[in-house]
């Protein structure tokens, strides 16, 4: 069985021209992500994590190097991805089900099958009873669950998440992490997760990509040896703690330098 | 469940308590209006007592005249409001798509916003005559700016991530406008509309003061000329009632349309 890469980046760079001069957000990014893989990206604030995700999503253009996503050259139109932001960004004037169906309804009138798919996703995250409610009637964690459903409803080849749980409390965050792990195992989607939390990265990912501060580069890629199914007990194991410290040491070095 | 019900009751009685308070204030004011002028010896051409004003208002000879002139004023208001709001919305949506043009035009919008626009009413009477058009133009001018400014503000403060969400899902520019920008700007659009409504009444009356053949403004000036203070008050009551009615209408529509605001 050969695993094909879904993402391949070579010497990818991004410079933002600004009024006060050019800002180099990314330099020499070499990255390969396999189909179905779960990758987490950690790095200090401003190191270009969001920029990298936006380039993958087709929301920003890279300025040097080459990259492909699903065999297509990056920068050639909208990518086949689902995106989850730090805020749930649900539309307050639509009910939860219509919000989940947004990626579909922007392309065509949702069919019965589309609606069924949305309801199935809502059931997977325990929001069945809230399908007809407005977003403001949901808690922050429930809103973010709905946002994940929305990112999956059009069956994208890849799920991109930019600090999706950064605004949530620790307990909700743990629960949602367990849920994301289950969703990943059930849907076999490729996931790229950006997070500020090293434990979250280690808990969810098969590989943790460590980035350096400006200009953003990949300084290390840490394989996570745990199996696909992750439970909260993992958080207390010495192996888990050791792996977190290994990654944390990168930032201590940066801070000392 | 029972706590929920009792909370709802508490809020309900709070609201009806408020209503009772508001109505009591009204009652006190009306009573004072009826009895205080006489008690203080104020002449009736300065402050006529309430019953005189009501007599003037429902005078069977005058009332039909009041109504037809109120109709004339409201025609000016509604025509001007309609045109002004439509123009304001259209220009705001256009400018929101053209950031460069917006940058050039913005200082002028601020400048025009800050001048008292009713002051140009005499000019419009010279240009457009004593009939309906000059009044409508003044109302258009006064209704246009609050809608323009508030709508632009609403369109520009749409969440960047929500825009990215639409783009990443391949939304067309039209979809982006119709399904995100405009709905998201609705609360501000309605704030602009509320201001526009208040402005429109002012615009119509001032324009009528400057020079007109019919309308409540004309009647007020005529009553003033004859020192019929009670009639002036009667006309002011009609004017206020119309203004309040329009405002309530807009707020009701807002509650129905912007039903996610929870206010
Ligand atoms: N649209 C833009 N125009 C100019 N500079 C930008 C733009 N977006 C990002 N930058 C700059 O690029 C660099 C990387 O930004 P980016 O948002 O990708 O960082 P990040 O790693 O996501 O940070 P954080 O962890 O705080 O979210 C920063 O220095 C930022 O100032
Ligand atoms: Mg970021």
GROMACS .gro file of C-alpha atoms in nm, chain B residues 88-208:
model
  121
  345UNK     CA    1  -2.786   5.577   0.016
  346UNK     CA    2  -2.797   5.197   0.006
  347UNK     CA    3  -2.694   5.180  -0.359
  348UNK     CA    4  -2.400   5.417  -0.317
  349UNK     CA    5  -2.287   5.244   0.004
  350UNK     CA    6  -2.286   4.900  -0.159
  351UNK     CA    7  -2.098   5.041  -0.459
  352UNK     CA    8  -1.839   5.225  -0.249
  353UNK     CA    9  -1.782   4.922  -0.026
  354UNK     CA   10  -1.664   4.737  -0.338
  355UNK     CA   11  -1.433   5.016  -0.451
  356UNK     CA   12  -1.196   5.088  -0.161
  357UNK     CA   13  -0.985   5.330  -0.369
  358UNK     CA   14  -1.284   5.541  -0.474
  359UNK     CA   15  -1.409   5.525  -0.116
  360UNK     CA   16  -1.077   5.665   0.005
  361UNK     CA   17  -1.111   5.959  -0.234
  362UNK     CA   18  -1.477   6.028  -0.160
  363UNK     CA   19  -1.468   5.971   0.216
  364UNK     CA   20  -1.345   6.321   0.318
  365UNK     CA   21  -1.633   6.475   0.121
  366UNK     CA   22  -1.885   6.247   0.287
  367UNK     CA   23  -1.755   6.351   0.628
  368UNK     CA   24  -1.758   6.718   0.526
  369UNK     CA   25  -2.113   6.710   0.391
  370UNK     CA   26  -2.224   6.502   0.690
  371UNK     CA   27  -2.114   6.772   0.928
  372UNK     CA   28  -2.282   7.071   0.763
  373UNK     CA   29  -2.644   7.144   0.863
  374UNK     CA   30  -2.808   7.041   0.539
  375UNK     CA   31  -3.147   7.201   0.610
  376UNK     CA   32  -2.972   7.535   0.555
  377UNK     CA   33  -2.975   7.469   0.180
  378UNK     CA   34  -3.355   7.446   0.175
  379UNK     CA   35  -3.396   7.810   0.054
  380UNK     CA   36  -3.164   7.734  -0.237
  381UNK     CA   37  -3.370   7.431  -0.336
  382UNK     CA   38  -3.687   7.642  -0.331
  383UNK     CA   39  -3.518   7.882  -0.575
  384UNK     CA   40  -3.412   7.593  -0.796
  385UNK     CA   41  -3.716   7.368  -0.780
  386UNK     CA   42  -4.003   7.605  -0.693
  387UNK     CA   43  -4.269   7.610  -0.424
  388UNK     CA   44  -4.422   7.272  -0.513
  389UNK     CA   45  -4.350   6.913  -0.415
  390UNK     CA   46  -4.007   6.869  -0.585
  391UNK     CA   47  -3.813   7.115  -0.368
  392UNK     CA   48  -3.944   6.949  -0.047
  393UNK     CA   49  -3.865   6.601  -0.174
  394UNK     CA   50  -3.511   6.706  -0.265
  395UNK     CA   51  -3.450   6.842   0.084
  396UNK     CA   52  -3.584   6.521   0.241
  397UNK     CA   53  -3.375   6.308   0.003
  398UNK     CA   54  -3.062   6.496   0.107
  399UNK     CA   55  -3.139   6.454   0.476
  400UNK     CA   56  -3.236   6.086   0.454
  401UNK     CA   57  -2.950   5.993   0.225
  402UNK     CA   58  -2.649   6.059   0.447
  403UNK     CA   59  -2.731   5.864   0.762
  404UNK     CA   60  -2.820   5.562   0.549
  405UNK     CA   61  -2.502   5.598   0.342
  406UNK     CA   62  -2.270   5.642   0.638
  407UNK     CA   63  -2.422   5.370   0.856
  408UNK     CA   64  -2.445   5.120   0.570
  409UNK     CA   65  -2.083   5.174   0.467
  410UNK     CA   66  -1.979   5.133   0.827
  411UNK     CA   67  -2.181   4.811   0.854
  412UNK     CA   68  -2.041   4.670   0.529
  413UNK     CA   69  -1.683   4.751   0.625
  414UNK     CA   70  -1.705   4.595   0.969
  415UNK     CA   71  -1.807   4.251   0.843
  416UNK     CA   72  -1.591   3.986   1.008
  417UNK     CA   73  -1.279   3.910   0.798
  418UNK     CA   74  -1.296   3.541   0.881
  419UNK     CA   75  -1.655   3.525   0.759
  420UNK     CA   76  -1.541   3.679   0.431
  421UNK     CA   77  -1.261   3.418   0.411
  422UNK     CA   78  -1.518   3.148   0.485
  423UNK     CA   79  -1.723   3.257   0.183
  424UNK     CA   80  -1.416   3.287  -0.039
  425UNK     CA   81  -1.278   2.946   0.055
  426UNK     CA   82  -1.614   2.796  -0.034
  427UNK     CA   83  -1.605   2.957  -0.377
  428UNK     CA   84  -1.872   3.224  -0.323
  429UNK     CA   85  -1.929   3.457  -0.620
  430UNK     CA   86  -1.904   3.834  -0.561
  431UNK     CA   87  -2.283   3.854  -0.580
  432UNK     CA   88  -2.325   3.576  -0.323
  433UNK     CA   89  -2.072   3.746  -0.097
  434UNK     CA   90  -2.275   4.066  -0.115
  435UNK     CA   91  -2.625   3.922  -0.089
  436UNK     CA   92  -2.564   3.640   0.156
  437UNK     CA   93  -2.300   3.791   0.384
  438UNK     CA   94  -2.226   4.162   0.356
  439UNK     CA   95  -2.579   4.301   0.338
  440UNK     CA   96  -2.736   4.073   0.602
  441UNK     CA   97  -2.441   4.136   0.834
  442UNK     CA   98  -2.481   4.511   0.784
  443UNK     CA   99  -2.858   4.507   0.850
  444UNK     CA  100  -2.836   4.624   1.214
  445UNK     CA  101  -2.638   4.931   1.107
  446UNK     CA  102  -2.857   4.984   0.801
  447UNK     CA  103  -3.159   5.002   1.031
  448UNK     CA  104  -2.981   5.243   1.266
  449UNK     CA  105  -2.927   5.464   0.960
  450UNK     CA  106  -3.291   5.424   0.866
  451UNK     CA  107  -3.410   5.535   1.211
  452UNK     CA  108  -3.199   5.850   1.181
  453UNK     CA  109  -3.322   5.903   0.825
  454UNK     CA  110  -3.685   5.890   0.939
  455UNK     CA  111  -3.630   6.155   1.207
  456UNK     CA  112  -3.434   6.369   0.960
  457UNK     CA  113  -3.703   6.339   0.692
  458UNK     CA  114  -3.970   6.495   0.912
  459UNK     CA  115  -3.736   6.783   0.997
  460UNK     CA  116  -3.646   6.828   0.630
  461UNK     CA  117  -4.007   6.838   0.510
  462UNK     CA  118  -4.122   7.089   0.775
  463UNK     CA  119  -3.824   7.322   0.732
  464UNK     CA  120  -3.866   7.313   0.354
  465UNK     CA  121  -4.233   7.399   0.398
   0.00000   0.00000   0.00000
